[in-house]
One Martini backbone bead per residue (centre of mass of N, CA, C, O) as a GRO file, in nm:
protein
  350
    1ALA     BB    1  -2.003  -4.487   0.809
    2GLN     BB    2  -2.015  -4.184   0.746
    3ALA     BB    3  -2.080  -4.212   0.444
    4ALA     BB    4  -2.346  -4.371   0.479
    5VAL     BB    5  -2.498  -4.154   0.640
    6HIS     BB    6  -2.480  -3.936   0.425
    7PHE     BB    7  -2.636  -4.088   0.199
    8ILE     BB    8  -2.899  -4.134   0.359
    9ALA     BB    9  -2.964  -3.836   0.409
   10LEU     BB   10  -2.984  -3.758   0.108
   11LEU     BB   11  -3.210  -3.957   0.037
   12ILE     BB   12  -3.424  -3.839   0.227
   13TYR     BB   13  -3.421  -3.554   0.110
   14PHE     BB   14  -3.504  -3.633  -0.181
   15ALA     BB   15  -3.772  -3.772  -0.105
   16ALA     BB   16  -3.899  -3.518   0.021
   17LEU     BB   17  -3.897  -3.343  -0.233
   18LEU     BB   18  -4.076  -3.530  -0.411
   19THR     BB   19  -4.322  -3.504  -0.213
   20VAL     BB   20  -4.358  -3.186  -0.191
   21ILE     BB   21  -4.324  -3.147  -0.505
   22ASP     BB   22  -4.683  -3.151  -0.616
   23SER     BB   23  -4.692  -2.861  -0.768
   24ALA     BB   24  -4.684  -2.571  -0.943
   25SER     BB   25  -4.671  -2.377  -0.700
   26ARG     BB   26  -4.423  -2.514  -0.568
   27ILE     BB   27  -4.232  -2.476  -0.798
   28ARG     BB   28  -4.248  -2.166  -0.801
   29LYS     BB   29  -4.150  -2.123  -0.508
   30VAL     BB   30  -3.874  -2.260  -0.534
   31VAL     BB   31  -3.767  -2.088  -0.765
   32ALA     BB   32  -3.801  -1.813  -0.628
   33LEU     BB   33  -3.629  -1.872  -0.377
   34PHE     BB   34  -3.365  -1.947  -0.521
   35THR     BB   35  -3.333  -1.678  -0.679
   36VAL     BB   36  -3.345  -1.475  -0.444
   37PHE     BB   37  -3.114  -1.598  -0.285
   38GLY     BB   38  -2.898  -1.571  -0.506
   39PHE     BB   39  -2.911  -1.264  -0.522
   40ALA     BB   40  -2.852  -1.197  -0.222
   41TYR     BB   41  -2.589  -1.363  -0.201
   42ALA     BB   42  -2.435  -1.212  -0.423
   43PHE     BB   43  -2.445  -0.933  -0.295
   44PHE     BB   44  -2.296  -1.009  -0.036
   45SER     BB   45  -2.036  -1.123  -0.172
   46VAL     BB   46  -1.947  -0.869  -0.319
   47LEU     BB   47  -1.934  -0.690  -0.069
   48GLN     BB   48  -1.727  -0.865   0.086
   49SER     BB   49  -1.497  -0.856  -0.135
   50VAL     BB   50  -1.453  -0.544  -0.077
   51LEU     BB   51  -1.444  -0.515   0.247
   52SER     BB   52  -1.381  -0.854   0.336
   53PRO     BB   53  -1.210  -1.098   0.173
   54ASP     BB   54  -1.084  -1.263   0.450
   55LYS     BB   55  -1.388  -1.255   0.564
   56ILE     BB   56  -1.652  -1.409   0.718
   57TYR     BB   57  -1.889  -1.185   0.789
   58GLY     BB   58  -1.644  -1.001   0.903
   59ILE     BB   59  -1.504  -1.222   1.122
   60TYR     BB   60  -1.398  -1.483   0.981
   61GLU     BB   61  -1.070  -1.572   0.945
   62ILE     BB   62  -0.874  -1.683   0.668
   63GLN     BB   63  -0.559  -1.840   0.633
   64TYR     BB   64  -0.664  -2.092   0.472
   65GLY     BB   65  -0.741  -2.027   0.155
   66SER     BB   66  -1.046  -1.917  -0.057
   67PRO     BB   67  -1.273  -1.708   0.012
   68PHE     BB   68  -1.640  -1.690  -0.054
   69GLY     BB   69  -1.858  -1.570   0.110
   70SER     BB   70  -1.945  -1.860   0.311
   71PHE     BB   71  -1.699  -1.988   0.181
   72VAL     BB   72  -1.371  -2.129   0.203
   73ASN     BB   73  -1.430  -2.192  -0.109
   74ARG     BB   74  -1.464  -2.057  -0.423
   75HIS     BB   75  -1.565  -2.313  -0.578
   76ASN     BB   76  -1.824  -2.355  -0.412
   77TYR     BB   77  -1.956  -2.092  -0.482
   78ALA     BB   78  -1.966  -2.130  -0.789
   79ALA     BB   79  -2.144  -2.384  -0.779
   80PHE     BB   80  -2.392  -2.256  -0.650
   81ILE     BB   81  -2.438  -2.031  -0.868
   82GLU     BB   82  -2.480  -2.220  -1.107
   83MET     BB   83  -2.761  -2.311  -0.990
   84ALA     BB   84  -2.906  -2.038  -0.930
   85ILE     BB   85  -2.881  -1.925  -1.236
   86ALA     BB   86  -3.032  -2.148  -1.403
   87LEU     BB   87  -3.337  -2.096  -1.368
   88PRO     BB   88  -3.364  -1.809  -1.496
   89LEU     BB   89  -3.231  -1.893  -1.760
   90GLY     BB   90  -3.438  -2.104  -1.850
   91LEU     BB   91  -3.685  -1.915  -1.856
   92LEU     BB   92  -3.563  -1.713  -2.059
   93PHE     BB   93  -3.499  -1.908  -2.301
   94VAL     BB   94  -3.802  -2.017  -2.328
   95GLY     BB   95  -4.024  -1.777  -2.245
   96ALA     BB   96  -4.140  -1.767  -1.915
   97VAL     BB   97  -4.108  -1.451  -1.896
   98PRO     BB   98  -4.247  -1.183  -1.825
   99ARG     BB   99  -4.207  -0.866  -1.937
  100ASP     BB  100  -4.229  -0.725  -1.641
  101LYS     BB  101  -3.973  -0.939  -1.536
  102LYS     BB  102  -3.710  -0.935  -1.707
  103LEU     BB  103  -3.532  -0.725  -1.563
  104LEU     BB  104  -3.513  -0.872  -1.292
  105VAL     BB  105  -3.392  -1.136  -1.398
  106MET     BB  106  -3.140  -1.010  -1.540
  107THR     BB  107  -3.025  -0.884  -1.283
  108ALA     BB  108  -2.984  -1.146  -1.127
  109ILE     BB  109  -2.800  -1.280  -1.333
  110ALA     BB  110  -2.575  -1.064  -1.340
  111LEU     BB  111  -2.496  -1.072  -1.038
  112MET     BB  112  -2.425  -1.373  -1.025
  113GLY     BB  113  -2.210  -1.359  -1.249
  114VAL     BB  114  -2.022  -1.158  -1.114
  115SER     BB  115  -1.965  -1.329  -0.860
  116LEU     BB  116  -1.837  -1.564  -1.010
  117LEU     BB  117  -1.595  -1.408  -1.127
  118LEU     BB  118  -1.492  -1.290  -0.847
  119SER     BB  119  -1.412  -1.571  -0.725
  120GLY     BB  120  -1.184  -1.707  -0.926
  121SER     BB  121  -1.306  -1.960  -1.080
  122ARG     BB  122  -1.217  -2.162  -1.334
  123GLY     BB  123  -1.424  -2.390  -1.315
  124GLY     BB  124  -1.669  -2.198  -1.305
  125LEU     BB  125  -1.629  -2.070  -1.584
  126VAL     BB  126  -1.644  -2.325  -1.755
  127ALA     BB  127  -1.926  -2.414  -1.652
  128PHE     BB  128  -2.079  -2.159  -1.740
  129LEU     BB  129  -2.021  -2.178  -2.042
  130ALA     BB  130  -2.144  -2.461  -2.072
  131GLN     BB  131  -2.427  -2.375  -1.980
  132LEU     BB  132  -2.490  -2.178  -2.212
  133VAL     BB  133  -2.455  -2.377  -2.444
  134PHE     BB  134  -2.662  -2.582  -2.345
  135LEU     BB  135  -2.911  -2.393  -2.355
  136VAL     BB  136  -2.904  -2.342  -2.655
  137LEU     BB  137  -2.934  -2.642  -2.748
  138VAL     BB  138  -3.214  -2.710  -2.571
  139THR     BB  139  -3.390  -2.429  -2.677
  140VAL     BB  140  -3.422  -2.397  -2.979
  141GLY     BB  141  -3.614  -2.619  -3.146
  142THR     BB  142  -3.464  -2.531  -3.417
  143ARG     BB  143  -3.330  -2.448  -3.755
  144SER     BB  144  -3.339  -2.156  -3.717
  145ARG     BB  145  -3.114  -1.907  -3.760
  146LYS     BB  146  -3.252  -1.675  -3.610
  147LYS     BB  147  -3.289  -1.817  -3.331
  148ILE     BB  148  -2.997  -1.888  -3.288
  149ALA     BB  149  -2.889  -1.596  -3.302
  150LEU     BB  150  -3.054  -1.490  -3.060
  151LYS     BB  151  -2.933  -1.678  -2.846
  152VAL     BB  152  -2.639  -1.596  -2.887
  153ALA     BB  153  -2.683  -1.295  -2.832
  154LEU     BB  154  -2.780  -1.332  -2.541
  155VAL     BB  155  -2.521  -1.456  -2.434
  156LEU     BB  156  -2.331  -1.220  -2.506
  157VAL     BB  157  -2.476  -1.003  -2.343
  158LEU     BB  158  -2.462  -1.136  -2.066
  159PHE     BB  159  -2.153  -1.175  -2.057
  160ALA     BB  160  -2.077  -0.878  -2.098
  161ALA     BB  161  -2.223  -0.776  -1.844
  162ILE     BB  162  -2.063  -0.947  -1.642
  163VAL     BB  163  -1.779  -0.851  -1.712
  164GLY     BB  164  -1.833  -0.549  -1.673
  165GLY     BB  165  -1.924  -0.571  -1.376
  166SER     BB  166  -1.659  -0.693  -1.262
  167PHE     BB  167  -1.476  -0.450  -1.342
  168PHE     BB  168  -1.636  -0.234  -1.190
  169VAL     BB  169  -1.595  -0.355  -0.905
  170GLY     BB  170  -1.355  -0.539  -0.898
  171GLY     BB  171  -1.096  -0.742  -0.874
  172GLU     BB  172  -1.066  -1.067  -0.890
  173THR     BB  173  -1.078  -1.278  -1.174
  174SER     BB  174  -1.104  -1.533  -1.391
  175LEU     BB  175  -0.971  -1.386  -1.631
  176SER     BB  176  -0.698  -1.330  -1.484
  177ARG     BB  177  -0.645  -1.633  -1.388
  178ILE     BB  178  -0.618  -1.776  -1.666
  179ALA     BB  179  -0.315  -1.668  -1.715
  180GLU     BB  180  -0.237  -1.853  -1.513
  181THR     BB  181  -0.108  -2.105  -1.366
  182ALA     BB  182  -0.213  -2.433  -1.266
  183GLN     BB  183   0.017  -2.421  -1.073
  184SER     BB  184   0.042  -2.482  -0.737
  185LYS     BB  185   0.183  -2.419  -0.420
  186ASP     BB  186  -0.036  -2.605  -0.323
  187ILE     BB  187  -0.038  -2.948  -0.287
  188THR     BB  188  -0.361  -2.975  -0.235
  189THR     BB  189  -0.402  -2.817  -0.549
  190ASP     BB  190  -0.229  -3.008  -0.737
  191ARG     BB  191  -0.371  -3.161  -0.990
  192ALA     BB  192  -0.155  -3.311  -1.151
  193HIS     BB  193  -0.051  -3.473  -0.909
  194ILE     BB  194  -0.314  -3.589  -0.793
  195TRP     BB  195  -0.402  -3.743  -1.049
  196SER     BB  196  -0.155  -3.929  -1.073
  197VAL     BB  197  -0.196  -4.064  -0.795
  198THR     BB  198  -0.490  -4.160  -0.836
  199LEU     BB  199  -0.424  -4.364  -1.061
  200LYS     BB  200  -0.265  -4.549  -0.868
  201VAL     BB  201  -0.498  -4.609  -0.677
  202ILE     BB  202  -0.682  -4.740  -0.886
  203GLY     BB  203  -0.486  -4.968  -0.979
  204ASN     BB  204  -0.463  -5.091  -0.676
  205SER     BB  205  -0.807  -5.110  -0.613
  206LEU     BB  206  -0.893  -5.306  -0.800
  207PRO     BB  207  -1.243  -5.342  -0.841
  208PHE     BB  208  -1.354  -5.197  -0.542
  209GLY     BB  209  -1.167  -5.020  -0.406
  210ALA     BB  210  -1.085  -4.837  -0.105
  211GLY     BB  211  -1.333  -4.679  -0.014
  212MET     BB  212  -1.550  -4.493   0.142
  213GLY     BB  213  -1.358  -4.226   0.268
  214ALA     BB  214  -1.039  -4.350   0.194
  215PHE     BB  215  -0.853  -4.164   0.022
  216GLY     BB  216  -0.638  -4.044   0.218
  217VAL     BB  217  -0.512  -4.323   0.285
  218ALA     BB  218  -0.461  -4.434  -0.012
  219TYR     BB  219  -0.274  -4.192  -0.109
  220THR     BB  220  -0.010  -4.178   0.069
  221PRO     BB  221   0.175  -4.420  -0.049
  222PHE     BB  222   0.186  -4.253  -0.350
  223ASP     BB  223   0.318  -4.006  -0.241
  224THR     BB  224   0.600  -3.791  -0.346
  225TYR     BB  225   0.575  -3.616  -0.127
  226SER     BB  226   0.622  -3.533   0.207
  227GLY     BB  227   0.326  -3.533   0.379
  228LEU     BB  228   0.249  -3.266   0.542
  229GLU     BB  229   0.003  -3.269   0.342
  230ARG     BB  230  -0.322  -3.370   0.324
  231VAL     BB  231  -0.507  -3.562   0.091
  232GLU     BB  232  -0.874  -3.596   0.051
  233GLN     BB  233  -0.896  -3.515  -0.259
  234ALA     BB  234  -0.899  -3.540  -0.626
  235HIS     BB  235  -1.027  -3.302  -0.796
  236ASN     BB  236  -1.218  -3.549  -0.912
  237ASP     BB  237  -1.507  -3.720  -0.906
  238TYR     BB  238  -1.448  -3.950  -1.109
  239LEU     BB  239  -1.182  -4.053  -0.989
  240GLN     BB  240  -1.294  -4.099  -0.701
  241VAL     BB  241  -1.496  -4.317  -0.764
  242LEU     BB  242  -1.280  -4.519  -0.857
  243ALA     BB  243  -1.111  -4.516  -0.593
  244ASP     BB  244  -1.351  -4.593  -0.392
  245ALA     BB  245  -1.547  -4.807  -0.598
  246GLY     BB  246  -1.464  -4.868  -0.871
  247LEU     BB  247  -1.647  -5.052  -1.089
  248VAL     BB  248  -1.905  -5.015  -0.929
  249GLY     BB  249  -1.903  -4.704  -0.940
  250LEU     BB  250  -1.904  -4.683  -1.248
  251VAL     BB  251  -2.181  -4.813  -1.295
  252ILE     BB  252  -2.350  -4.633  -1.108
  253GLY     BB  253  -2.266  -4.360  -1.232
  254ALA     BB  254  -2.360  -4.417  -1.523
  255ALA     BB  255  -2.658  -4.465  -1.448
  256PHE     BB  256  -2.708  -4.187  -1.324
  257LEU     BB  257  -2.644  -4.019  -1.577
  258TRP     BB  258  -2.856  -4.149  -1.760
  259LEU     BB  259  -3.104  -4.068  -1.590
  260ILE     BB  260  -3.065  -3.767  -1.609
  261PHE     BB  261  -3.071  -3.738  -1.925
  262ASP     BB  262  -3.343  -3.876  -1.965
  263THR     BB  263  -3.511  -3.686  -1.789
  264GLY     BB  264  -3.433  -3.425  -1.937
  265ARG     BB  265  -3.534  -3.502  -2.219
  266ARG     BB  266  -3.834  -3.533  -2.131
  267ALA     BB  267  -3.879  -3.253  -1.993
  268LEU     BB  268  -3.823  -3.081  -2.266
  269LYS     BB  269  -4.121  -3.193  -2.392
  270VAL     BB  270  -4.307  -3.028  -2.253
  271GLU     BB  271  -4.574  -2.806  -2.303
  272ASN     BB  272  -4.526  -2.644  -2.067
  273VAL     BB  273  -4.339  -2.363  -2.040
  274TYR     BB  274  -4.258  -2.335  -1.746
  275ARG     BB  275  -4.164  -2.629  -1.699
  276ARG     BB  276  -3.956  -2.618  -1.929
  277GLY     BB  277  -3.783  -2.396  -1.797
  278VAL     BB  278  -3.717  -2.553  -1.541
  279ALA     BB  279  -3.586  -2.792  -1.683
  280ALA     BB  280  -3.362  -2.633  -1.827
  281GLY     BB  281  -3.234  -2.512  -1.570
  282ALA     BB  282  -3.183  -2.769  -1.408
  283PHE     BB  283  -3.017  -2.913  -1.626
  284ALA     BB  284  -2.794  -2.693  -1.647
  285GLY     BB  285  -2.703  -2.705  -1.350
  286ILE     BB  286  -2.620  -3.000  -1.353
  287PHE     BB  287  -2.418  -2.981  -1.586
  288ALA     BB  288  -2.225  -2.778  -1.449
  289ILE     BB  289  -2.144  -2.967  -1.216
  290LEU     BB  290  -2.030  -3.195  -1.396
  291VAL     BB  291  -1.806  -3.014  -1.506
  292HIS     BB  292  -1.680  -2.911  -1.237
  293SER     BB  293  -1.603  -3.210  -1.136
  294ILE     BB  294  -1.334  -3.223  -1.303
  295PHE     BB  295  -1.178  -2.997  -1.099
  296ASP     BB  296  -1.358  -3.076  -0.846
  297PHE     BB  297  -1.530  -3.140  -0.506
  298VAL     BB  298  -1.829  -3.014  -0.475
  299LEU     BB  299  -2.016  -3.271  -0.390
  300HIS     BB  300  -1.871  -3.288  -0.093
  301THR     BB  301  -2.054  -3.054  -0.032
  302THR     BB  302  -2.345  -3.023   0.126
  303ALA     BB  303  -2.471  -2.767   0.000
  304ILE     BB  304  -2.434  -2.867  -0.294
  305SER     BB  305  -2.591  -3.132  -0.273
  306LEU     BB  306  -2.867  -3.007  -0.198
  307ALA     BB  307  -2.897  -2.831  -0.452
  308PHE     BB  308  -2.871  -3.059  -0.658
  309LEU     BB  309  -3.125  -3.220  -0.557
  310MET     BB  310  -3.325  -2.992  -0.615
  311LEU     BB  311  -3.286  -2.988  -0.919
  312LEU     BB  312  -3.362  -3.284  -0.961
  313ALA     BB  313  -3.652  -3.257  -0.847
  314LEU     BB  314  -3.745  -3.043  -1.055
  315LEU     BB  315  -3.699  -3.217  -1.303
  316VAL     BB  316  -3.905  -3.435  -1.225
  317ALA     BB  317  -4.157  -3.246  -1.168
  318SER     BB  318  -4.174  -3.113  -1.463
  319ARG     BB  319  -4.320  -3.373  -1.604
  320SER     BB  320  -4.579  -3.301  -1.468
  321GLU     BB  321  -4.916  -3.255  -1.424
  322TYR     BB  322  -5.124  -2.967  -1.326
  323ALA     BB  323  -5.398  -2.784  -1.218
  324ASP     BB  324  -5.188  -2.513  -1.173
  325ASP     BB  325  -5.093  -2.441  -1.434
  326GLN     BB  326  -4.922  -2.250  -1.652
  327GLU     BB  327  -5.005  -2.018  -1.907
  328ILE     BB  328  -4.887  -1.959  -2.238
  329VAL     BB  329  -4.953  -1.679  -2.442
  330LEU     BB  330  -4.943  -1.623  -2.782
  331GLU     BB  331  -4.901  -1.290  -2.915
  332HIS     BB  332  -4.800  -1.124  -3.172
  333GLY     BB  333  -4.599  -1.340  -3.194
  334PRO     BB  334  -4.328  -1.290  -2.974
  335ARG     BB  335  -4.532  -1.191  -2.784
  336GLU     BB  336  -4.568  -1.217  -2.425
  337ARG     BB  337  -4.785  -1.379  -2.176
  338SER     BB  338  -4.896  -1.445  -1.844
  339ARG     BB  339  -5.110  -1.701  -1.685
  340LEU     BB  340  -5.351  -1.839  -1.489
  341SER     BB  341  -5.528  -2.105  -1.454
  342LYS     BB  342  -5.891  -2.165  -1.412
  343GLY     BB  343  -6.012  -2.475  -1.325
  344ARG     BB  344  -5.774  -2.593  -1.515
  345ILE     BB  345  -5.585  -2.742  -1.752
  346ALA     BB  346  -5.311  -2.620  -1.895
  347THR     BB  347  -5.202  -2.537  -2.224
  348PHE     BB  348  -5.002  -2.511  -2.493
  349ARG     BB  349  -4.999  -2.254  -2.738
  350LYS     BB  350  -4.905  -2.237  -3.083
   0.00000   0.00000   0.00000
């Protein structure tokens, strides 16, 4: 019953987003708010990691777990930043950022990237790298080797700046943790063991699964460890869907993924440059979470789910035309400037 209420609440939230985000100005406000919040949140998180790494807000001390920012789990922080950094990245890669604002946008991207590395999440690092590669692939739009090289160079510069910034700030980073073994001393995060037991749960509960929210109970009879610590999540959302909902969940999940990628593919073809940048960023943020979900259960955290649905709503909204669309005018070759159309629907001039 609790799982059903949770899903219904998320559905209502998503429907409200689709209803409210009904103009280009509202899309711009949501994107700006999400980006500014991501920048401010990253600044706070980096500062906290230096001053009081074991305390949330400098007050609440975590004895068990690995906190970062306001999350008790560093992987959840990394997942949130993957989505917050995606929107400015999408606008930058598409060329929808005015020249006078590029430095501000790149600064926000760099700080969020630094905070992601400082969080020490290996899954977050893999998802972030996948996000950058994905953005290059979906925004090239041409077979020109020169443009591909420029996009790759931009990725390398951004990543080098992020890595350099993380070492400058100091502290544990994902790069240092990559060299460590994936085997954890905490049995509740020993992924190799948890995944092997989860496969047994799946085999025993087919075709309908153990039930939504029942993973902790279904897992215990197959656990070969002492059972002193209860495992509530599979640390892989795809395996957990199969364990909880069986083949029915597999079909629904596959349909959901197909709808996401079909919507993203269509949104990337819109003529308006700003909305295409929003679509690219939202699509990349969603893709990063889908990659991160291979290693963690980030979508089971409410804050991550809400941000994920916001990106999904932006992806859907970016496909529509609006009377207050922004027009991007290309002048003097690659030099760009942006302006708002007045009293008419703006279109992209090639």
